[in-house]
Amino acid sequence: MANHRADEKRFLDDRGNSGPLAPNGLNPATIMEKPVVDRIIDCYFWKDQCFGVNEADIVSRVVDQVHFIGGTYGDSQKPSPFLCLAFKLLQLAPSDDILREYLDFGGEKFKYLRALACFYIRMTRQAKDVYRFLEPFLPDSRKLKQKRRTGTTLTYMDQFVDDLLTKDRVCATTLYKMPKREILEDLEVLEPRVSALGDIEDLLDGEDVQEVDPDAAREDDSDVEMSNREPADEREDERSPERASS
Amino acid sequence: MASKKGAYETTASDTDFRKKYDREEYAQRAKEREAKEREENKARYEAKLAGKKYYKPLTGDETLTQARASRLDVSQNVGKVTLMPAGAATGKRGRGAGFYCADCDLTFKDNLQWVEHENSMQHLRAIGQTGEVKRATADDVHERILQIWERLEEEKKQDVKTLGERLEVRKEEEDREREERRQKRLAVAERKRLEKEAELKVKQEYGEDVRVEGEHDEDDMMAMMGMKGFGSSKK
């Protein structure tokens, strides 16, 4: 297959699927929900900016047009450029090499490009690859703007990646059920993860020391950040059933 | 009748001024066109029998489709007045008020219709595109990222904010301007010097013997004083 189709008609044609499946065995045309897909292909951004786009043009579009992550936003549930481009990626089905470029070389420079590639990988790759691809970005603490139906909130890259790994609904898309990391570790598919904070046993032992000596805790910025962020995660969880119903 | 020649002894008839058509050539052309039409009609008929839609076959000169480089900018038309013929506003066919597509000869009333038309196969065929997009490799992606990054860096360099930086940029500009003015002045002085030398040379070449007494005295005096003549700047 040398070329892509410029439009999505053949991709969304459901009279028998001829296209290749995603590496995790799902049909890329049905990974996003039907109402969301309908909204995407109806919106002006899709028709104007996602027509005739290839893997390299995706980068230009992300840099110029994507200024926040999110699924559908506003009362009219307008699909975000982020979601439109994620859908375009589902159509283009870029290879792992290209995704590496998005994540590493491009991701260092453009944070929304990395966020987009992470989201795409979570939707299409097998569980072990998802963990391998996404976990290196857990120490990435750049800010991301996120738009919801209710308004705009601030989030971080590591929190977004963590959401992708642990939650079942992100950016108006129900993500497929991944086996937990511990199970994959027990099956010896994955190596145990080394946290950026160090060994978890040491941390638990050192808790008393931190209380006594606050300077030691302040030395490690990410440590402070993680402890600050835990309540935010809980708030997210409270909100998620409401989002799931939307 | 002795001869077909007229009174002027020529064979020209009354209607000889009319254009002469090469009947054979036109007959040949008509035959070719009819054959082509017959073929197309046959293809149409066969497609219909098979229950398919007929599409004109590709010529092979089509180019690949590319992503839009710019967004539709209607603000540049603010304040512009365009005259339209009175009957132009009916339907999409032909030129009318709105977005006009010259390739398909259609007019659209809003940007959504317009962009849908631009994406349609009808339009892509009319402008000779296949509706297919080239697949990019990882190297292409790498190159594109680098290109965008360099462009942004360049923009950042021009967009300075603090007073100190702005003063620095301004100083550089002024220095450059001053240097330019200096060069210009030097060039003018140089030209003048050359002109003067040339004049002296001419004067010497005259030689004393050729000179008529008193003829060039005035010119010499004026040249010495830096004047070239009265009234006209021409020499």
Coordinates of C-alpha atoms in Angstrom, one line a residue:
Chain A
M1 CA 0.0 0.0 0.0
A2 CA 1.9 3.0 -1.3
N3 CA -0.5 5.8 -0.6
H4 CA -3.2 6.9 1.8
R5 CA -6.7 8.0 0.8
A6 CA -7.1 11.7 1.3
D7 CA -10.6 11.4 2.7
E8 CA -12.1 9.0 5.3
K9 CA -14.8 7.4 3.2
R10 CA -13.1 4.2 2.4
F11 CA -11.8 4.0 6.0
L12 CA -15.3 4.3 7.5
D13 CA -17.0 2.1 4.8
D14 CA -18.5 -0.7 6.9
R15 CA -19.5 -3.1 4.1
G16 CA -17.0 -5.6 5.2
N17 CA -13.7 -4.4 6.5
S18 CA -10.7 -4.8 4.2
G19 CA -8.2 -2.6 6.0
P20 CA -5.6 -3.9 8.4
L21 CA -6.4 -4.2 12.1
A22 CA -4.6 -2.4 14.8
P23 CA -1.8 -4.3 16.5
N24 CA -4.1 -5.0 19.5
G25 CA -6.6 -6.7 17.2
L26 CA -9.2 -3.9 17.2
N27 CA -10.7 -2.3 14.1
P28 CA -9.3 1.2 14.0
A29 CA -12.5 2.6 12.5
T30 CA -14.5 1.5 15.5
I31 CA -12.1 2.2 18.3
M32 CA -13.7 5.6 18.9
E33 CA -17.4 5.6 19.6
K34 CA -19.9 6.0 16.7
P35 CA -21.4 9.3 18.0
V36 CA -18.0 10.8 18.5
V37 CA -16.8 9.7 15.1
D38 CA -19.9 11.2 13.5
R39 CA -19.2 14.5 15.3
I40 CA -15.6 14.5 14.1
I41 CA -16.3 13.9 10.5
D42 CA -19.0 16.6 10.5
C43 CA -16.9 19.3 12.0
Y44 CA -15.2 22.0 10.0
F45 CA -11.7 21.3 11.5
W46 CA -11.8 17.8 10.1
K47 CA -12.9 18.8 6.7
D48 CA -10.5 21.7 6.4
Q49 CA -7.4 20.6 8.3
C50 CA -7.5 16.8 8.3
F51 CA -8.0 16.3 4.5
G52 CA -5.1 15.0 2.6
V53 CA -2.9 14.9 5.7
N54 CA -0.1 12.4 6.0
E55 CA 2.2 11.5 8.9
A56 CA 4.5 14.5 8.4
D57 CA 1.6 16.9 8.1
I58 CA 0.2 15.7 11.4
V59 CA 3.2 17.4 13.1
S60 CA 2.5 20.7 11.4
R61 CA -1.2 20.5 12.3
V62 CA -0.4 19.7 15.9
V63 CA 2.1 22.5 16.3
D64 CA -0.2 25.1 14.6
Q65 CA -3.7 24.0 15.8
V66 CA -3.5 21.9 19.0
H67 CA -3.4 24.1 22.1
F68 CA -5.2 21.8 24.5
I69 CA -6.1 18.1 24.9
G70 CA -9.6 16.8 25.4
G71 CA -12.4 15.0 23.8
T72 CA -15.5 17.0 23.0
Y73 CA -16.0 20.3 24.7
G74 CA -18.6 23.0 25.1
D75 CA -22.4 22.5 25.3
S76 CA -22.5 21.5 21.6
Q77 CA -19.9 18.8 22.3
K78 CA -17.6 20.1 19.6
P79 CA -14.7 17.7 19.0
S80 CA -11.3 19.1 19.8
P81 CA -8.5 19.3 17.2
F82 CA -6.7 16.9 19.4
L83 CA -9.4 14.3 19.0
C84 CA -9.7 15.0 15.3
L85 CA -6.0 14.4 14.7
A86 CA -6.1 11.3 16.9
F87 CA -8.9 10.0 14.6
K88 CA -6.7 10.9 11.6
L89 CA -3.9 8.9 13.1
L90 CA -6.2 5.9 13.4
Q91 CA -6.8 6.2 9.7
L92 CA -3.1 6.7 8.8
A93 CA -2.0 3.9 11.2
P94 CA 1.7 5.1 11.5
S95 CA 4.4 2.6 12.1
D96 CA 6.4 2.3 15.4
D97 CA 9.3 4.2 13.9
I98 CA 7.1 7.2 13.2
L99 CA 5.6 7.0 16.6
R100 CA 9.1 7.0 18.1
E101 CA 9.8 10.2 16.2
Y102 CA 6.6 11.7 17.6
L103 CA 7.3 10.6 21.1
D104 CA 11.0 11.3 21.5
F105 CA 12.4 13.7 18.9
G106 CA 9.2 15.6 18.4
G107 CA 7.9 15.1 21.9
E108 CA 10.9 16.8 23.5
K109 CA 10.0 19.9 21.4
F110 CA 6.2 19.8 21.2
K111 CA 4.4 18.5 24.2
Y112 CA 1.0 18.1 22.5
L113 CA 2.6 16.0 19.8
R114 CA 3.8 13.6 22.6
A115 CA 0.4 13.6 24.2
L116 CA -1.3 12.8 20.9
A117 CA 1.1 9.9 20.2
C118 CA 0.6 8.6 23.7
F119 CA -3.1 8.6 23.3
Y120 CA -2.9 6.9 19.9
I121 CA -0.6 4.2 21.3
R122 CA -3.0 3.5 24.1
M123 CA -5.8 3.0 21.7
T124 CA -4.0 0.7 19.2
R125 CA -1.1 -1.1 20.7
Q126 CA -0.9 -4.3 22.8
A127 CA -0.8 -3.9 26.6
K128 CA 2.9 -4.7 26.9
D129 CA 3.8 -2.2 24.2
V130 CA 1.6 0.4 25.8
Y131 CA 3.5 0.0 29.1
R132 CA 6.9 0.0 27.3
F133 CA 6.0 3.1 25.2
L134 CA 4.3 5.2 27.8
E135 CA 6.1 4.6 31.1
P136 CA 9.3 6.6 30.1
F137 CA 7.1 9.7 30.1
L138 CA 5.9 9.4 33.6
P139 CA 8.7 11.8 34.8
D140 CA 7.7 14.4 32.1
S141 CA 6.0 17.1 34.2
R142 CA 5.1 19.7 31.5
K143 CA 1.8 21.4 31.8
L144 CA -1.1 20.6 29.4
K145 CA -4.3 22.4 29.0
Q146 CA -7.4 20.3 29.0
K147 CA -10.9 21.2 27.9
R148 CA -13.9 19.4 29.2
R149 CA -17.6 20.0 28.8
T150 CA -17.6 22.1 31.9
G151 CA -14.5 24.2 31.3
T152 CA -10.7 24.3 31.0
T153 CA -8.4 22.7 33.6
L154 CA -4.7 22.3 34.0
T155 CA -3.1 18.9 33.9
Y156 CA 0.4 17.5 33.4
M157 CA 1.9 15.2 31.0
D158 CA 2.7 12.6 33.6
Q159 CA -0.9 12.8 34.9
F160 CA -2.2 12.3 31.4
V161 CA 0.0 9.3 30.8
D162 CA -1.1 7.9 34.1
D163 CA -4.7 8.4 33.2
L164 CA -4.1 6.6 30.0
L165 CA -2.5 3.6 31.8
T166 CA -5.1 3.4 34.6
K167 CA -8.4 4.9 33.5
D168 CA -10.9 3.4 31.1
R169 CA -12.2 6.6 29.6
V170 CA -10.0 9.4 28.4
C171 CA -10.8 12.1 25.9
A172 CA -14.3 11.0 24.9
T173 CA -12.9 7.5 24.1
T174 CA -13.5 4.3 26.0
L175 CA -10.1 2.7 26.1
Y176 CA -9.9 -1.1 25.8
K177 CA -9.3 -3.0 29.0
M178 CA -5.7 -3.6 29.5
P179 CA -4.4 -6.2 32.0
K180 CA -2.8 -4.7 35.1
R181 CA 0.9 -4.2 35.2
E182 CA 1.3 -6.7 38.0
I183 CA -0.3 -9.5 36.0
L184 CA 2.1 -8.9 33.1
E185 CA 5.0 -8.9 35.5
D186 CA 3.8 -12.2 37.0
L187 CA 3.6 -13.6 33.5
E188 CA 7.1 -12.3 32.9
V189 CA 6.1 -10.3 29.9
L190 CA 7.3 -7.1 31.5
E191 CA 10.2 -6.3 33.9
P192 CA 9.2 -4.7 37.2
R193 CA 9.2 -0.9 36.9
V194 CA 11.8 1.2 38.5
S195 CA 10.1 4.3 39.8
A196 CA 11.7 7.7 39.2
L197 CA 11.4 8.2 43.0
G198 CA 13.6 5.1 43.7
D199 CA 12.7 1.9 45.5
I200 CA 9.3 1.9 47.0
E201 CA 10.5 0.0 50.1
D202 CA 13.0 2.6 50.9
L203 CA 10.4 5.3 50.5
L204 CA 8.1 3.6 52.9
D205 CA 10.9 3.2 55.4
G206 CA 12.0 6.7 55.0
E207 CA 8.6 8.2 55.8
D208 CA 9.5 8.8 59.4
V209 CA 12.7 10.5 58.4
Q210 CA 10.9 12.9 56.1
E211 CA 8.7 14.1 58.9
V212 CA 11.6 14.8 61.1
D213 CA 13.7 16.4 58.4
P214 CA 11.7 18.4 55.9
D215 CA 14.7 19.5 53.9
A216 CA 15.4 16.0 52.8
A217 CA 11.9 15.8 51.3
R218 CA 12.3 19.1 49.5
E219 CA 15.4 18.0 47.8
D220 CA 13.5 15.8 45.4
D221 CA 11.1 18.0 43.5
S222 CA 9.2 15.2 41.8
D223 CA 8.6 13.7 45.3
V224 CA 6.8 16.8 46.4
E225 CA 4.9 17.0 43.1
M226 CA 3.7 13.4 43.4
S227 CA 2.4 14.0 46.9
N228 CA 0.6 17.1 45.8
R229 CA -1.0 15.4 43.0
E230 CA -2.6 12.5 44.8
P231 CA -5.7 14.5 45.9
A232 CA -6.2 15.7 42.3
D233 CA -6.3 12.1 41.1
E234 CA -9.0 11.3 43.6
R235 CA -11.0 14.2 42.4
E236 CA -10.7 12.9 38.8
D237 CA -12.0 9.6 39.9
E238 CA -15.1 11.2 41.4
R239 CA -15.8 13.0 38.2
S240 CA -15.2 10.1 35.9
P241 CA -18.7 8.4 36.2
E242 CA -20.3 11.7 35.2
R243 CA -18.0 11.9 32.2
A244 CA -18.7 8.3 31.3
S245 CA -22.4 9.0 31.1
S246 CA -21.8 11.9 28.7
Chain B
M1 CA -19.3 28.5 -74.9
A2 CA -15.7 29.0 -75.8
S3 CA -14.2 29.5 -72.4
K4 CA -15.1 29.4 -68.7
K5 CA -13.1 32.5 -68.1
G6 CA -14.9 35.6 -67.3
A7 CA -14.5 39.1 -68.6
Y8 CA -11.3 39.6 -66.5
E9 CA -9.7 36.4 -67.8
T10 CA -9.6 34.7 -64.4
T11 CA -11.3 31.6 -63.1
A12 CA -12.3 33.2 -59.7
S13 CA -16.0 32.7 -58.9
D14 CA -18.3 35.0 -56.9
T15 CA -17.8 33.1 -53.6
D16 CA -14.0 32.7 -53.6
F17 CA -13.6 35.1 -50.7
R18 CA -15.1 32.6 -48.3
K19 CA -13.0 30.5 -46.0
K20 CA -12.1 27.1 -47.6
Y21 CA -12.6 24.2 -45.3
D22 CA -10.4 21.1 -45.5
R23 CA -13.4 18.7 -45.8
E24 CA -11.4 15.6 -45.4
E25 CA -9.7 16.7 -42.2
Y26 CA -13.0 17.6 -40.6
A27 CA -14.6 14.4 -41.7
Q28 CA -11.7 12.6 -40.1
R29 CA -12.0 14.5 -36.8
A30 CA -15.8 13.9 -36.7
K31 CA -15.2 10.2 -37.2
E32 CA -12.7 10.1 -34.3
R33 CA -15.0 12.0 -32.0
E34 CA -17.9 9.8 -32.8
A35 CA -15.8 6.7 -32.2
K36 CA -14.8 8.0 -28.8
E37 CA -18.3 8.9 -27.9
R38 CA -19.5 5.5 -29.0
E39 CA -16.9 3.9 -26.9
E40 CA -17.8 5.9 -23.8
N41 CA -21.4 5.3 -24.3
K42 CA -20.7 1.6 -24.5
A43 CA -18.7 1.7 -21.3
R44 CA -21.5 3.6 -19.6
Y45 CA -24.0 1.0 -20.8
E46 CA -21.8 -1.8 -19.6
A47 CA -21.3 -0.2 -16.2
K48 CA -25.1 0.3 -15.9
L49 CA -25.7 -3.3 -16.8
A50 CA -23.2 -4.3 -14.1
G51 CA -25.0 -2.0 -11.7
K52 CA -22.0 0.3 -11.2
K53 CA -21.5 4.0 -11.6
Y54 CA -19.5 5.1 -14.6
Y55 CA -16.3 7.0 -14.0
K56 CA -14.2 8.5 -16.7
P57 CA -10.9 6.6 -16.8
L58 CA -7.8 8.4 -15.5
T59 CA -5.4 9.9 -18.0
G60 CA -2.2 8.9 -16.0
D61 CA -1.1 12.6 -15.6
E62 CA -2.8 13.0 -12.2
T63 CA -0.8 14.3 -9.3
L64 CA -1.1 13.2 -5.7
T65 CA -3.3 15.2 -3.4
Q66 CA -1.6 17.3 -0.7
A67 CA -2.8 18.7 2.6
R68 CA -4.0 22.3 2.5
A69 CA -1.1 24.7 3.2
S70 CA -3.3 27.6 4.3
R71 CA -6.7 28.1 5.8
L72 CA -9.5 30.0 4.1
D73 CA -9.1 33.6 4.9
V74 CA -12.2 35.7 4.3
S75 CA -11.0 38.7 6.1
Q76 CA -8.8 39.7 3.2
N77 CA -12.0 40.4 1.2
V78 CA -13.4 42.9 3.7
G79 CA -14.2 46.1 2.0
K80 CA -13.9 44.7 -1.5
V81 CA -16.7 45.2 -4.0
T82 CA -17.4 42.7 -6.7
L83 CA -19.9 43.3 -9.6
M84 CA -22.2 40.4 -10.4
P85 CA -24.4 39.9 -13.5
A86 CA -28.1 40.2 -12.6
G87 CA -29.0 36.6 -13.3
A88 CA -26.0 35.1 -11.5
A89 CA -27.5 34.2 -8.2
T90 CA -29.6 31.2 -9.2
G91 CA -28.2 27.8 -8.2
K92 CA -24.6 26.7 -8.1
R93 CA -23.9 26.6 -11.8
G94 CA -21.7 29.4 -13.1
R95 CA -20.1 32.4 -11.6
G96 CA -22.1 34.1 -8.9
A97 CA -21.8 35.7 -5.5
G98 CA -19.9 33.5 -3.1
F99 CA -16.9 31.2 -3.3
Y100 CA -16.3 30.4 -7.0
C101 CA -14.5 27.3 -8.2
A102 CA -13.0 28.1 -11.6
D103 CA -12.1 24.5 -12.4
C104 CA -15.6 23.1 -11.9
D105 CA -17.5 26.4 -12.7
L106 CA -19.6 26.2 -9.5
T107 CA -20.3 28.8 -6.9
F108 CA -20.8 28.0 -3.2
K109 CA -22.5 30.2 -0.6
D110 CA -20.7 29.2 2.6
N111 CA -17.3 27.9 3.7
L112 CA -18.7 24.5 4.7
Q113 CA -20.1 23.8 1.3
W114 CA -16.9 25.2 -0.2
V115 CA -14.6 23.0 1.7
E116 CA -16.8 20.0 1.1
H117 CA -16.6 20.7 -2.6
E118 CA -12.8 21.1 -2.5
N119 CA -12.6 17.6 -0.9
S120 CA -15.0 16.1 -3.4
M121 CA -13.8 13.6 -6.0
Q122 CA -15.5 15.7 -8.6
H123 CA -13.2 18.7 -7.8
L124 CA -10.1 16.6 -7.4
R125 CA -10.6 15.0 -10.8
A126 CA -11.3 18.5 -12.3
I127 CA -7.9 19.8 -11.1
G128 CA -6.2 16.5 -12.0
Q129 CA -5.5 14.9 -8.7
T130 CA -5.9 11.3 -7.7
G131 CA -7.3 11.8 -4.2
E132 CA -4.4 9.9 -2.8
V133 CA -1.8 11.2 -0.4
K134 CA 1.9 10.2 -0.3
R135 CA 2.8 8.1 2.7
A136 CA 5.5 9.7 4.8
T137 CA 8.5 7.8 6.3
A138 CA 10.0 8.2 9.7
D139 CA 12.8 10.3 8.0
D140 CA 10.2 12.6 6.5
V141 CA 8.6 13.1 9.9
H142 CA 12.0 13.8 11.5
E143 CA 12.8 16.4 8.8
R144 CA 9.5 18.0 9.3
I145 CA 9.9 18.3 13.0
L146 CA 13.3 19.8 12.5
Q147 CA 12.0 22.3 10.0
I148 CA 9.1 23.5 12.2
W149 CA 11.4 23.8 15.1
E150 CA 13.9 25.9 13.2
R151 CA 11.1 28.1 11.9
L152 CA 9.8 28.6 15.5
E153 CA 13.3 29.4 16.8
E154 CA 13.7 32.0 14.0
E155 CA 10.3 33.6 15.0
K156 CA 11.3 33.6 18.6
K157 CA 14.5 35.5 17.8
Q158 CA 12.6 38.3 16.2
D159 CA 10.0 38.5 18.9
V160 CA 11.9 40.1 21.8
K161 CA 10.2 41.6 24.8
T162 CA 12.4 43.3 27.4
L163 CA 13.5 46.9 27.0
G164 CA 17.2 46.0 27.0
E165 CA 16.7 43.5 24.2
R166 CA 14.7 46.0 22.1
L167 CA 17.4 48.7 22.6
E168 CA 20.0 46.3 21.5
V169 CA 18.1 45.4 18.3
R170 CA 17.5 49.0 17.7
K171 CA 21.2 49.9 18.1
E172 CA 22.2 47.2 15.7
E173 CA 19.7 48.6 13.1
E174 CA 21.1 52.1 13.6
D175 CA 24.7 50.9 13.2
R176 CA 23.8 49.2 10.0
E177 CA 22.0 52.3 8.7
R178 CA 25.0 54.5 9.6
E179 CA 27.4 52.2 7.9
E180 CA 25.2 52.3 4.8
R181 CA 25.1 56.1 4.7
R182 CA 28.9 56.2 5.2
Q183 CA 29.4 53.8 2.2
K184 CA 27.1 56.0 0.1
R185 CA 29.1 59.1 1.0
L186 CA 32.4 57.5 0.2
A187 CA 31.0 56.3 -3.2
V188 CA 29.9 59.8 -4.1
A189 CA 33.3 61.3 -3.1
E190 CA 35.1 58.6 -5.1
R191 CA 33.0 59.4 -8.2
K192 CA 33.7 63.1 -7.9
R193 CA 37.4 62.4 -7.6
L194 CA 37.3 60.3 -10.7
E195 CA 35.4 62.9 -12.7
K196 CA 37.9 65.6 -11.7
E197 CA 40.8 63.4 -12.7
A198 CA 39.2 62.8 -16.1
E199 CA 38.8 66.5 -16.6
L200 CA 42.4 67.2 -15.8
K201 CA 43.4 64.5 -18.2
V202 CA 41.4 66.0 -21.0
K203 CA 42.9 69.4 -20.3
Q204 CA 46.4 68.0 -20.5
E205 CA 45.6 66.2 -23.7
Y206 CA 44.5 69.4 -25.4
G207 CA 48.1 70.7 -25.1
E208 CA 49.0 74.3 -25.3
D209 CA 49.5 74.4 -29.0
V210 CA 46.0 73.4 -29.8
R211 CA 44.5 75.9 -27.6
V212 CA 43.2 79.1 -29.0
E213 CA 44.2 82.0 -26.9
G214 CA 41.5 82.8 -24.4
E215 CA 39.0 80.1 -25.6
H216 CA 39.3 77.7 -22.6
D217 CA 40.3 80.2 -20.0
E218 CA 36.9 80.5 -18.7
D219 CA 36.3 76.7 -18.5
D220 CA 39.6 76.2 -16.8
M221 CA 38.8 78.8 -14.2
M222 CA 35.4 77.3 -13.6
A223 CA 36.7 73.8 -13.3
M224 CA 39.3 75.0 -10.8
M225 CA 36.4 76.5 -8.8
G226 CA 34.5 73.3 -8.9
M227 CA 31.8 74.5 -11.4
K228 CA 31.0 72.8 -14.7
G229 CA 28.9 75.4 -16.4
F230 CA 26.0 77.6 -16.1
G231 CA 22.4 76.7 -16.3
S232 CA 22.5 73.0 -17.3
S233 CA 23.8 70.1 -15.3
K234 CA 24.7 68.4 -18.6
K235 CA 28.3 68.6 -19.8

